[in-house]
Amino acid sequence: MTATDADAAAASQPAASGSAGGAVLPRGRLVGVALVSASVLLLQLVQTRIFSVMLWHHLTYLVVTFTLLGFAAGGAVLACRPAWLSGDTSSRGALWSILFGLSTLASYVLITRFMPDTSHSRSGIAGAAVQYGVLVLPMVFGGLVVALSLSDARGAVGRVYAWNMVGSALGCAIYVPALRVLGGEGSVLFAAALACAGGLAFGRGGGEAGRGSRWGGIAALCAVGLTLLAWLAPTALFSVPVAGSKALTQVIELSAREGSPLVIEETYWDPLCRLDVVGPGPGVEPGRTRTIYQDGDAPTVLPFGPAHKTADIGSKEGLAYLLFRERPPKVLAIGIGGGIDILQAKATKREFPDGGMVDFTGVEINATTARLMRTRFKDLTADRYHLPGVSIHVDEGRSWLRRSDEQYDIIQMTGTDTYAALSSGSYVMSESYLYTLEAYDDFLGHLTDDGVISVLRFRFDPPRETLRLAAIAVEALRRDGAEDPAEHVILLGVTGGKVTLPNGRVVGLDYGTLLIGKRPFTSEEVEMYRQYADFVEGVFVMYAPGIDVEGPTRDYFDAVRAGTDDDFRARYLYNLDPVSDDSPFFFRYHRWSNVADLLFGSGDGHGGETEPAGAGANEPRESAVGEEYSGIVGGEPIGLIMLVTVLLESAALVALLVVIPLLLFRREGLKTPGSTRWLLYFFGLGAGYILVEIAAMQRFVLFLGHPGYAITVVLITFLVFSGLGSAVAGRSHDPRRTLKRALVGVLLLIGLVAFGLPIFFDAALKLALPVRIGLTVLVLGPVAFVMGMPFPSGLALLSAEAKPMVPWAFGVNGGASVIASVAGILVAMAQGFSMAFGVAAGAYLLALLAGARGAPGGAGAPGTAGSA
């Protein structure tokens, strides 16, 4: 999720023929490369948020591939045009910086006005592929700037590369404040302004007929104008639209058709998601309920007024409270949003002996939502975040719970976690650490003896979310010592209303409430829920011990009792296997066979089946799913298809933009003795680096408590320490020995991190956040440091042994990073992030075996570019 690897690859360009070794750098060169690098990183991070809003959550990782691809292509173009490395390089740097900034702006003006079909269809995939191509172009100019700076370093590659790393770290550091203050559109404009400011710095060093100063003047005008636009009118040139297939767009269109139009009243950008407050409009019905949408989906209702005084204690959000009628329970709610769970806890209709009061603790990950509830909507919601007995914490729920020693009667999750992408934007499906085996181990460990976990999620036919949750609960109960897990579970279905969308489609939002008891449910408790289902319209029992029901849910629990649930899951229509912290892809229900069937078989993505294995006679068939929410969200394996599509498109673009130009203009490099060995070496480095970086960012989300913290801390750590490692390697008088030692160190440290992180997390998770951030740097810093050493060492050797291979080293390294950024997701989804670390170690082992051979002594040429 960074240009680090591509930046290092750009350093592989040979020193400019027209640059005297040891000559003084042109004025502004260091500041210019720092500002452009900051622009690249800021833009890359902001784009993950923008993609999650205007496309699908499972497309945000495209940002990784087109950034790396653009840098690889830019370096390849420079390698094929060596004349650009002679003469007035400062003027070229200024021009390319301006083009980087302006083409970035133009690309967003274009794609936001001509959005692709965002439905889960083949045309939607094709449209997204076109957007991919449009957004690659600006990154080509960014890659040209960095490659030019490192190639024309004039004996000061270490200094240039250090400023490149500092700039990249700066772009990462300003991401969160820029996004919150300027919004998505304003942050793009500010990133473009930084690029133009870099052009101004480059222009100070130009001296050919005043061309440099002329470009510098243009860059200054562009930088000032874009900065003013970012601050004063961020949406004047373009506005990020919400995907037409998302709930927010559909609701607004539907309300207009029904004569009660809704509008987006306020918009807030946050590193976790974009929040849109939807209502009838400012000043219209101020007391009417509002809804907050996250990235255009995942609505959280915001009932206005003292709604706790009229809350329905029998609603689907409060079913666990029926078990506690004699004493007020102690409750933990994870993901409280607008406070529906608070209303249930504080409903005045609920009376306890001696006037007892529910002790309610809420944990909300989104700081913007919590701030709105405490400020903007404080009075309108009767200040429900501060009702008596209510305590609210802004944190990631799992991380907060692991740091708590409290026991709870009810642990509640009402639709918690959504299809909105994490800030890392690096993965095809939404990952969640709230729906893993380890999470349910934590939940059960924090329950009182009579405690219960209550989880409300969407209900589909055939069941998938609720049934997978049940499978996770069963396995966690077994690990907790339950003799018969089926006795600890009750699952109630809730039928919601039907809505006709603007496209004529009828959609129903149905729910399932899963209750998981620390102890087996008694027959009296089961009977109470059976009577409740008989009494309340739209509620029915999907499963409860001793209740005669039909359908896949009952069949699954029959298999649990028989000990054959593994076989049931293997035969079921969807993937129900429990997920772990190592591979937290709870929302990936489809199998690869579903992809093959959708593309080449019957076309329904379900292998031609219309009924899951073991379905009862009264269970709705798959043919009815088109009328349900599942027909819109996850009805087909589009996420997996997108993975394959991007992998193929990335490979094709690497060939078109990198390999083919090198074949046409730098073919002589392949005739160099040992060329295959060097190709394997730099391929291993490119693939290994990006795999380690992506896996590390994901693994530290739980430890640091927020995706925004994880991406910022991990990314800056890799940027800074890799730069330091490269600088140390550049001073080595024996690059082959440095190369060997560094690669052996990388392999040892990757193994230590992969196997030691769970132990480290368990031991340190209870510490304060600043301490955890420091420990993160302490753990990852040494890994990043040694990972920064093999590249410059290999370049030094390559320049001494086979200088014509240098452009090929760059192309292979950059191309490997592009492809591995997608392939790494496939590995993580199939086998977990530990396996991703293992594959990264295999890539570095390949580099070690390939790079350790060569001419005896093989010292690198002095002043070799890339020996930073």
PDB file of C-alpha atoms in Angstrom, residues 344-582:
ATOM      1  CA  GLN A 344     -32.999  -0.354  24.306  1.00  0.00           C
ATOM      2  CA  ALA A 345     -30.902  -0.313  27.455  1.00  0.00           C
ATOM      3  CA  LYS A 346     -32.599   2.786  28.824  1.00  0.00           C
ATOM      4  CA  ALA A 347     -36.200   2.114  27.766  1.00  0.00           C
ATOM      5  CA  THR A 348     -38.362   3.391  30.617  1.00  0.00           C
ATOM      6  CA  LYS A 349     -40.965   0.713  29.910  1.00  0.00           C
ATOM      7  CA  ARG A 350     -38.486  -1.806  31.314  1.00  0.00           C
ATOM      8  CA  GLU A 351     -38.792  -1.954  35.097  1.00  0.00           C
ATOM      9  CA  PHE A 352     -36.492  -3.832  37.460  1.00  0.00           C
ATOM     10  CA  PRO A 353     -36.933  -4.590  41.163  1.00  0.00           C
ATOM     11  CA  ASP A 354     -35.734  -1.854  43.520  1.00  0.00           C
ATOM     12  CA  GLY A 355     -35.501   0.629  40.634  1.00  0.00           C
ATOM     13  CA  GLY A 356     -32.372  -0.958  39.220  1.00  0.00           C
ATOM     14  CA  MET A 357     -30.736   0.536  36.147  1.00  0.00           C
ATOM     15  CA  VAL A 358     -29.011  -1.110  33.189  1.00  0.00           C
ATOM     16  CA  ASP A 359     -25.257  -0.515  33.328  1.00  0.00           C
ATOM     17  CA  PHE A 360     -24.480   0.235  29.670  1.00  0.00           C
ATOM     18  CA  THR A 361     -21.034   0.485  28.046  1.00  0.00           C
ATOM     19  CA  GLY A 362     -20.829   1.316  24.350  1.00  0.00           C
ATOM     20  CA  VAL A 363     -17.826   1.162  22.032  1.00  0.00           C
ATOM     21  CA  GLU A 364     -17.940   3.076  18.729  1.00  0.00           C
ATOM     22  CA  ILE A 365     -15.034   2.900  16.281  1.00  0.00           C
ATOM     23  CA  ASN A 366     -16.019   5.931  14.222  1.00  0.00           C
ATOM     24  CA  ALA A 367     -14.807   9.067  15.964  1.00  0.00           C
ATOM     25  CA  THR A 368     -16.835  11.290  13.635  1.00  0.00           C
ATOM     26  CA  THR A 369     -20.105   9.550  14.532  1.00  0.00           C
ATOM     27  CA  ALA A 370     -19.340   9.877  18.246  1.00  0.00           C
ATOM     28  CA  ARG A 371     -18.436  13.544  17.815  1.00  0.00           C
ATOM     29  CA  LEU A 372     -21.698  14.267  16.003  1.00  0.00           C
ATOM     30  CA  MET A 373     -23.690  12.573  18.754  1.00  0.00           C
ATOM     31  CA  ARG A 374     -21.880  14.602  21.422  1.00  0.00           C
ATOM     32  CA  THR A 375     -22.054  17.954  19.619  1.00  0.00           C
ATOM     33  CA  ARG A 376     -24.117  18.511  16.464  1.00  0.00           C
ATOM     34  CA  PHE A 377     -26.967  16.150  17.443  1.00  0.00           C
ATOM     35  CA  LYS A 378     -26.566  16.279  21.214  1.00  0.00           C
ATOM     36  CA  ASP A 379     -29.735  18.236  21.946  1.00  0.00           C
ATOM     37  CA  LEU A 380     -31.775  16.682  19.126  1.00  0.00           C
ATOM     38  CA  THR A 381     -31.118  13.187  20.519  1.00  0.00           C
ATOM     39  CA  ALA A 382     -31.700  14.129  24.169  1.00  0.00           C
ATOM     40  CA  ASP A 383     -27.966  13.681  24.761  1.00  0.00           C
ATOM     41  CA  ARG A 384     -28.300   9.898  24.743  1.00  0.00           C
ATOM     42  CA  TYR A 385     -24.533   9.371  24.798  1.00  0.00           C
ATOM     43  CA  HIS A 386     -24.615  10.832  28.336  1.00  0.00           C
ATOM     44  CA  LEU A 387     -27.759   9.262  29.821  1.00  0.00           C
ATOM     45  CA  PRO A 388     -27.444   7.952  33.397  1.00  0.00           C
ATOM     46  CA  GLY A 389     -25.566   4.675  33.512  1.00  0.00           C
ATOM     47  CA  VAL A 390     -24.174   5.112  29.964  1.00  0.00           C
ATOM     48  CA  SER A 391     -20.438   5.092  29.259  1.00  0.00           C
ATOM     49  CA  ILE A 392     -19.181   5.503  25.662  1.00  0.00           C
ATOM     50  CA  HIS A 393     -15.667   4.793  24.359  1.00  0.00           C
ATOM     51  CA  VAL A 394     -14.270   5.588  20.904  1.00  0.00           C
ATOM     52  CA  ASP A 395     -12.235   2.532  19.966  1.00  0.00           C
ATOM     53  CA  GLU A 396     -12.249  -0.691  17.987  1.00  0.00           C
ATOM     54  CA  GLY A 397     -14.551  -3.037  19.888  1.00  0.00           C
ATOM     55  CA  ARG A 398     -12.354  -6.115  19.944  1.00  0.00           C
ATOM     56  CA  SER A 399      -9.240  -4.202  20.861  1.00  0.00           C
ATOM     57  CA  TRP A 400     -11.076  -2.404  23.676  1.00  0.00           C
ATOM     58  CA  LEU A 401     -12.542  -5.644  25.039  1.00  0.00           C
ATOM     59  CA  ARG A 402      -9.165  -7.359  25.114  1.00  0.00           C
ATOM     60  CA  ARG A 403      -7.939  -4.539  27.336  1.00  0.00           C
ATOM     61  CA  SER A 404     -10.926  -4.837  29.694  1.00  0.00           C
ATOM     62  CA  ASP A 405     -11.159  -7.048  32.783  1.00  0.00           C
ATOM     63  CA  GLU A 406     -14.938  -6.563  33.139  1.00  0.00           C
ATOM     64  CA  GLN A 407     -17.577  -9.303  32.878  1.00  0.00           C
ATOM     65  CA  TYR A 408     -20.895  -8.603  31.130  1.00  0.00           C
ATOM     66  CA  ASP A 409     -24.360 -10.128  31.149  1.00  0.00           C
ATOM     67  CA  ILE A 410     -25.030  -9.079  27.541  1.00  0.00           C
ATOM     68  CA  ILE A 411     -22.560  -8.432  24.750  1.00  0.00           C
ATOM     69  CA  GLN A 412     -24.574  -6.827  21.946  1.00  0.00           C
ATOM     70  CA  MET A 413     -23.664  -6.253  18.289  1.00  0.00           C
ATOM     71  CA  THR A 414     -26.450  -4.748  16.187  1.00  0.00           C
ATOM     72  CA  GLY A 415     -25.441  -4.897  12.533  1.00  0.00           C
ATOM     73  CA  THR A 416     -21.897  -4.068  13.569  1.00  0.00           C
ATOM     74  CA  ASP A 417     -19.242  -3.917  10.889  1.00  0.00           C
ATOM     75  CA  THR A 418     -20.308  -3.248   7.361  1.00  0.00           C
ATOM     76  CA  TYR A 419     -19.424  -3.660   3.738  1.00  0.00           C
ATOM     77  CA  ALA A 420     -17.491  -0.379   3.864  1.00  0.00           C
ATOM     78  CA  ALA A 421     -13.778  -0.804   3.193  1.00  0.00           C
ATOM     79  CA  LEU A 422     -11.038  -0.466   5.728  1.00  0.00           C
ATOM     80  CA  SER A 423      -8.743   2.488   5.361  1.00  0.00           C
ATOM     81  CA  SER A 424      -5.954   0.285   4.087  1.00  0.00           C
ATOM     82  CA  GLY A 425      -8.076  -0.344   1.053  1.00  0.00           C
ATOM     83  CA  SER A 426      -5.945  -3.342   0.293  1.00  0.00           C
ATOM     84  CA  TYR A 427      -8.330  -6.239   0.276  1.00  0.00           C
ATOM     85  CA  VAL A 428     -11.055  -7.533  -1.949  1.00  0.00           C
ATOM     86  CA  MET A 429     -13.563  -8.228   0.801  1.00  0.00           C
ATOM     87  CA  SER A 430     -14.297  -6.450   4.054  1.00  0.00           C
ATOM     88  CA  GLU A 431     -12.286  -8.049   6.814  1.00  0.00           C
ATOM     89  CA  SER A 432     -13.657  -8.024  10.328  1.00  0.00           C
ATOM     90  CA  TYR A 433     -12.030  -8.910  13.606  1.00  0.00           C
ATOM     91  CA  LEU A 434     -15.468  -9.028  15.261  1.00  0.00           C
ATOM     92  CA  TYR A 435     -16.574 -12.216  13.525  1.00  0.00           C
ATOM     93  CA  THR A 436     -13.639 -14.563  14.039  1.00  0.00           C
ATOM     94  CA  LEU A 437     -13.120 -17.558  16.309  1.00  0.00           C
ATOM     95  CA  GLU A 438     -10.736 -15.573  18.481  1.00  0.00           C
ATOM     96  CA  ALA A 439     -13.325 -12.796  18.780  1.00  0.00           C
ATOM     97  CA  TYR A 440     -15.930 -15.212  20.102  1.00  0.00           C
ATOM     98  CA  ASP A 441     -13.336 -16.672  22.454  1.00  0.00           C
ATOM     99  CA  ASP A 442     -12.948 -13.142  23.818  1.00  0.00           C
ATOM    100  CA  PHE A 443     -16.724 -12.596  24.022  1.00  0.00           C
ATOM    101  CA  LEU A 444     -17.320 -15.835  25.885  1.00  0.00           C
ATOM    102  CA  GLY A 445     -14.408 -15.080  28.193  1.00  0.00           C
ATOM    103  CA  HIS A 446     -16.015 -11.754  29.174  1.00  0.00           C
ATOM    104  CA  LEU A 447     -19.486 -13.165  29.900  1.00  0.00           C
ATOM    105  CA  THR A 448     -20.911 -13.808  33.330  1.00  0.00           C
ATOM    106  CA  ASP A 449     -22.066 -17.353  34.063  1.00  0.00           C
ATOM    107  CA  ASP A 450     -25.587 -16.445  32.851  1.00  0.00           C
ATOM    108  CA  GLY A 451     -24.357 -14.120  30.127  1.00  0.00           C
ATOM    109  CA  VAL A 452     -25.415 -14.085  26.478  1.00  0.00           C
ATOM    110  CA  ILE A 453     -24.014 -12.753  23.218  1.00  0.00           C
ATOM    111  CA  SER A 454     -26.623 -11.133  20.960  1.00  0.00           C
ATOM    112  CA  VAL A 455     -25.761 -10.527  17.293  1.00  0.00           C
ATOM    113  CA  LEU A 456     -28.153  -8.947  14.790  1.00  0.00           C
ATOM    114  CA  ARG A 457     -27.313  -9.201  11.087  1.00  0.00           C
ATOM    115  CA  PHE A 458     -29.044  -9.448   7.726  1.00  0.00           C
ATOM    116  CA  ARG A 459     -30.924 -12.642   7.019  1.00  0.00           C
ATOM    117  CA  PHE A 460     -30.768 -14.143   3.556  1.00  0.00           C
ATOM    118  CA  ASP A 461     -32.426 -17.138   1.966  1.00  0.00           C
ATOM    119  CA  PRO A 462     -30.678 -19.532   1.821  1.00  0.00           C
ATOM    120  CA  PRO A 463     -29.008 -18.423   5.057  1.00  0.00           C
ATOM    121  CA  ARG A 464     -25.348 -17.471   4.972  1.00  0.00           C
ATOM    122  CA  GLU A 465     -24.449 -14.677   7.458  1.00  0.00           C
ATOM    123  CA  THR A 466     -26.484 -16.034  10.353  1.00  0.00           C
ATOM    124  CA  LEU A 467     -25.478 -19.614   9.639  1.00  0.00           C
ATOM    125  CA  ARG A 468     -21.786 -18.779   9.404  1.00  0.00           C
ATOM    126  CA  LEU A 469     -22.065 -16.876  12.670  1.00  0.00           C
ATOM    127  CA  ALA A 470     -23.660 -19.962  14.186  1.00  0.00           C
ATOM    128  CA  ALA A 471     -20.780 -22.101  12.920  1.00  0.00           C
ATOM    129  CA  ILE A 472     -18.265 -19.723  14.487  1.00  0.00           C
ATOM    130  CA  ALA A 473     -20.206 -19.752  17.756  1.00  0.00           C
ATOM    131  CA  VAL A 474     -20.349 -23.556  17.796  1.00  0.00           C
ATOM    132  CA  GLU A 475     -16.595 -23.861  17.390  1.00  0.00           C
ATOM    133  CA  ALA A 476     -15.944 -21.185  20.036  1.00  0.00           C
ATOM    134  CA  LEU A 477     -18.322 -22.932  22.460  1.00  0.00           C
ATOM    135  CA  ARG A 478     -16.483 -26.207  21.931  1.00  0.00           C
ATOM    136  CA  ARG A 479     -13.199 -24.462  22.700  1.00  0.00           C
ATOM    137  CA  ASP A 480     -14.854 -23.024  25.808  1.00  0.00           C
ATOM    138  CA  GLY A 481     -15.734 -26.526  27.011  1.00  0.00           C
ATOM    139  CA  ALA A 482     -19.420 -26.794  26.007  1.00  0.00           C
ATOM    140  CA  GLU A 483     -20.518 -30.431  25.822  1.00  0.00           C
ATOM    141  CA  ASP A 484     -23.386 -29.763  23.394  1.00  0.00           C
ATOM    142  CA  PRO A 485     -22.999 -26.369  21.663  1.00  0.00           C
ATOM    143  CA  ALA A 486     -26.413 -26.752  20.022  1.00  0.00           C
ATOM    144  CA  GLU A 487     -28.002 -26.256  23.472  1.00  0.00           C
ATOM    145  CA  HIS A 488     -26.347 -22.836  23.796  1.00  0.00           C
ATOM    146  CA  VAL A 489     -27.848 -21.250  20.662  1.00  0.00           C
ATOM    147  CA  ILE A 490     -31.188 -19.648  19.743  1.00  0.00           C
ATOM    148  CA  LEU A 491     -31.707 -18.055  16.319  1.00  0.00           C
ATOM    149  CA  LEU A 492     -34.737 -15.879  15.582  1.00  0.00           C
ATOM    150  CA  GLY A 493     -35.707 -14.575  12.156  1.00  0.00           C
ATOM    151  CA  VAL A 494     -37.287 -11.152  11.677  1.00  0.00           C
ATOM    152  CA  THR A 495     -39.104 -10.298   8.461  1.00  0.00           C
ATOM    153  CA  GLY A 496     -38.734  -6.663   7.435  1.00  0.00           C
ATOM    154  CA  GLY A 497     -40.830  -4.579   5.086  1.00  0.00           C
ATOM    155  CA  LYS A 498     -40.573  -4.602   1.303  1.00  0.00           C
ATOM    156  CA  VAL A 499     -39.354  -1.605  -0.682  1.00  0.00           C
ATOM    157  CA  THR A 500     -39.681  -0.994  -4.420  1.00  0.00           C
ATOM    158  CA  LEU A 501     -36.477   0.542  -5.741  1.00  0.00           C
ATOM    159  CA  PRO A 502     -36.390   3.123  -8.559  1.00  0.00           C
ATOM    160  CA  ASN A 503     -35.393   0.384 -10.988  1.00  0.00           C
ATOM    161  CA  GLY A 504     -38.563  -1.528 -10.115  1.00  0.00           C
ATOM    162  CA  ARG A 505     -36.853  -4.154  -8.025  1.00  0.00           C
ATOM    163  CA  VAL A 506     -38.611  -5.217  -4.833  1.00  0.00           C
ATOM    164  CA  VAL A 507     -36.183  -5.608  -1.955  1.00  0.00           C
ATOM    165  CA  GLY A 508     -36.784  -6.853   1.557  1.00  0.00           C
ATOM    166  CA  LEU A 509     -34.513  -6.161   4.518  1.00  0.00           C
ATOM    167  CA  ASP A 510     -34.806  -9.199   6.743  1.00  0.00           C
ATOM    168  CA  TYR A 511     -32.823  -9.874   9.889  1.00  0.00           C
ATOM    169  CA  GLY A 512     -31.647 -12.669  12.094  1.00  0.00           C
ATOM    170  CA  THR A 513     -30.853 -12.414  15.816  1.00  0.00           C
ATOM    171  CA  LEU A 514     -28.381 -14.981  17.098  1.00  0.00           C
ATOM    172  CA  LEU A 515     -28.313 -15.551  20.879  1.00  0.00           C
ATOM    173  CA  ILE A 516     -25.319 -17.468  22.269  1.00  0.00           C
ATOM    174  CA  GLY A 517     -25.461 -18.445  25.927  1.00  0.00           C
ATOM    175  CA  LYS A 518     -22.493 -19.015  28.206  1.00  0.00           C
ATOM    176  CA  ARG A 519     -24.532 -21.894  29.636  1.00  0.00           C
ATOM    177  CA  PRO A 520     -27.200 -24.013  27.877  1.00  0.00           C
ATOM    178  CA  PHE A 521     -30.582 -22.320  27.487  1.00  0.00           C
ATOM    179  CA  THR A 522     -33.227 -23.735  29.808  1.00  0.00           C
ATOM    180  CA  SER A 523     -36.515 -25.136  28.514  1.00  0.00           C
ATOM    181  CA  GLU A 524     -38.322 -22.193  30.132  1.00  0.00           C
ATOM    182  CA  GLU A 525     -36.134 -19.701  28.240  1.00  0.00           C
ATOM    183  CA  VAL A 526     -36.666 -21.517  24.952  1.00  0.00           C
ATOM    184  CA  GLU A 527     -40.424 -21.537  25.540  1.00  0.00           C
ATOM    185  CA  MET A 528     -40.377 -17.803  26.275  1.00  0.00           C
ATOM    186  CA  TYR A 529     -38.824 -17.097  22.856  1.00  0.00           C
ATOM    187  CA  ARG A 530     -41.220 -19.492  21.149  1.00  0.00           C
ATOM    188  CA  GLN A 531     -44.166 -17.618  22.650  1.00  0.00           C
ATOM    189  CA  TYR A 532     -42.577 -14.310  21.718  1.00  0.00           C
ATOM    190  CA  ALA A 533     -42.306 -15.453  18.083  1.00  0.00           C
ATOM    191  CA  ASP A 534     -45.956 -16.543  18.127  1.00  0.00           C
ATOM    192  CA  PHE A 535     -47.037 -13.224  19.580  1.00  0.00           C
ATOM    193  CA  VAL A 536     -44.999 -10.760  17.476  1.00  0.00           C
ATOM    194  CA  GLU A 537     -45.806 -10.530  13.775  1.00  0.00           C
ATOM    195  CA  GLY A 538     -42.900 -11.183  11.441  1.00  0.00           C
ATOM    196  CA  VAL A 539     -40.790 -13.028  14.017  1.00  0.00           C
ATOM    197  CA  PHE A 540     -40.174 -16.763  13.796  1.00  0.00           C
ATOM    198  CA  VAL A 541     -37.835 -19.329  15.293  1.00  0.00           C
ATOM    199  CA  MET A 542     -35.097 -20.421  12.899  1.00  0.00           C
ATOM    200  CA  TYR A 543     -33.540 -22.665  15.545  1.00  0.00           C
ATOM    201  CA  ALA A 544     -33.892 -23.292  19.261  1.00  0.00           C
ATOM    202  CA  PRO A 545     -33.156 -26.436  21.306  1.00  0.00           C
ATOM    203  CA  GLY A 546     -36.201 -28.704  21.305  1.00  0.00           C
ATOM    204  CA  ILE A 547     -38.236 -26.592  18.836  1.00  0.00           C
ATOM    205  CA  ASP A 548     -39.427 -28.418  15.721  1.00  0.00           C
ATOM    206  CA  VAL A 549     -38.442 -26.268  12.719  1.00  0.00           C
ATOM    207  CA  GLU A 550     -37.372 -27.021   9.165  1.00  0.00           C
ATOM    208  CA  GLY A 551     -34.672 -25.734   6.869  1.00  0.00           C
ATOM    209  CA  PRO A 552     -30.880 -25.517   6.582  1.00  0.00           C
ATOM    210  CA  THR A 553     -30.410 -24.006  10.040  1.00  0.00           C
ATOM    211  CA  ARG A 554     -32.084 -26.955  11.751  1.00  0.00           C
ATOM    212  CA  ASP A 555     -30.174 -29.363   9.500  1.00  0.00           C
ATOM    213  CA  TYR A 556     -26.907 -27.706  10.468  1.00  0.00           C
ATOM    214  CA  PHE A 557     -27.560 -28.096  14.196  1.00  0.00           C
ATOM    215  CA  ASP A 558     -28.633 -31.691  13.663  1.00  0.00           C
ATOM    216  CA  ALA A 559     -25.200 -32.167  12.098  1.00  0.00           C
ATOM    217  CA  VAL A 560     -23.576 -30.422  15.073  1.00  0.00           C
ATOM    218  CA  ARG A 561     -25.190 -32.891  17.452  1.00  0.00           C
ATOM    219  CA  ALA A 562     -24.143 -35.780  15.219  1.00  0.00           C
ATOM    220  CA  GLY A 563     -20.607 -34.449  14.925  1.00  0.00           C
ATOM    221  CA  THR A 564     -20.894 -34.188  11.135  1.00  0.00           C
ATOM    222  CA  ASP A 565     -21.053 -30.383  10.806  1.00  0.00           C
ATOM    223  CA  ASP A 566     -17.736 -30.325   8.903  1.00  0.00           C
ATOM    224  CA  ASP A 567     -19.334 -32.454   6.208  1.00  0.00           C
ATOM    225  CA  PHE A 568     -22.450 -30.255   6.199  1.00  0.00           C
ATOM    226  CA  ARG A 569     -20.371 -27.130   5.619  1.00  0.00           C
ATOM    227  CA  ALA A 570     -18.440 -28.808   2.831  1.00  0.00           C
ATOM    228  CA  ARG A 571     -21.680 -29.620   0.984  1.00  0.00           C
ATOM    229  CA  TYR A 572     -23.488 -26.363   1.647  1.00  0.00           C
ATOM    230  CA  LEU A 573     -24.195 -23.811  -1.070  1.00  0.00           C
ATOM    231  CA  TYR A 574     -22.095 -21.115   0.645  1.00  0.00           C
ATOM    232  CA  ASN A 575     -18.809 -21.207   2.498  1.00  0.00           C
ATOM    233  CA  LEU A 576     -19.697 -21.425   6.209  1.00  0.00           C
ATOM    234  CA  ASP A 577     -16.267 -22.322   7.574  1.00  0.00           C
ATOM    235  CA  PRO A 578     -15.325 -20.362  10.726  1.00  0.00           C
ATOM    236  CA  VAL A 579     -12.769 -17.628  10.081  1.00  0.00           C
ATOM    237  CA  SER A 580      -9.783 -16.711  12.233  1.00  0.00           C
ATOM    238  CA  ASP A 581      -7.817 -13.566  13.015  1.00  0.00           C
ATOM    239  CA  ASP A 582      -5.235 -14.801  10.533  1.00  0.00           C
TER     240      ASP A 582
END
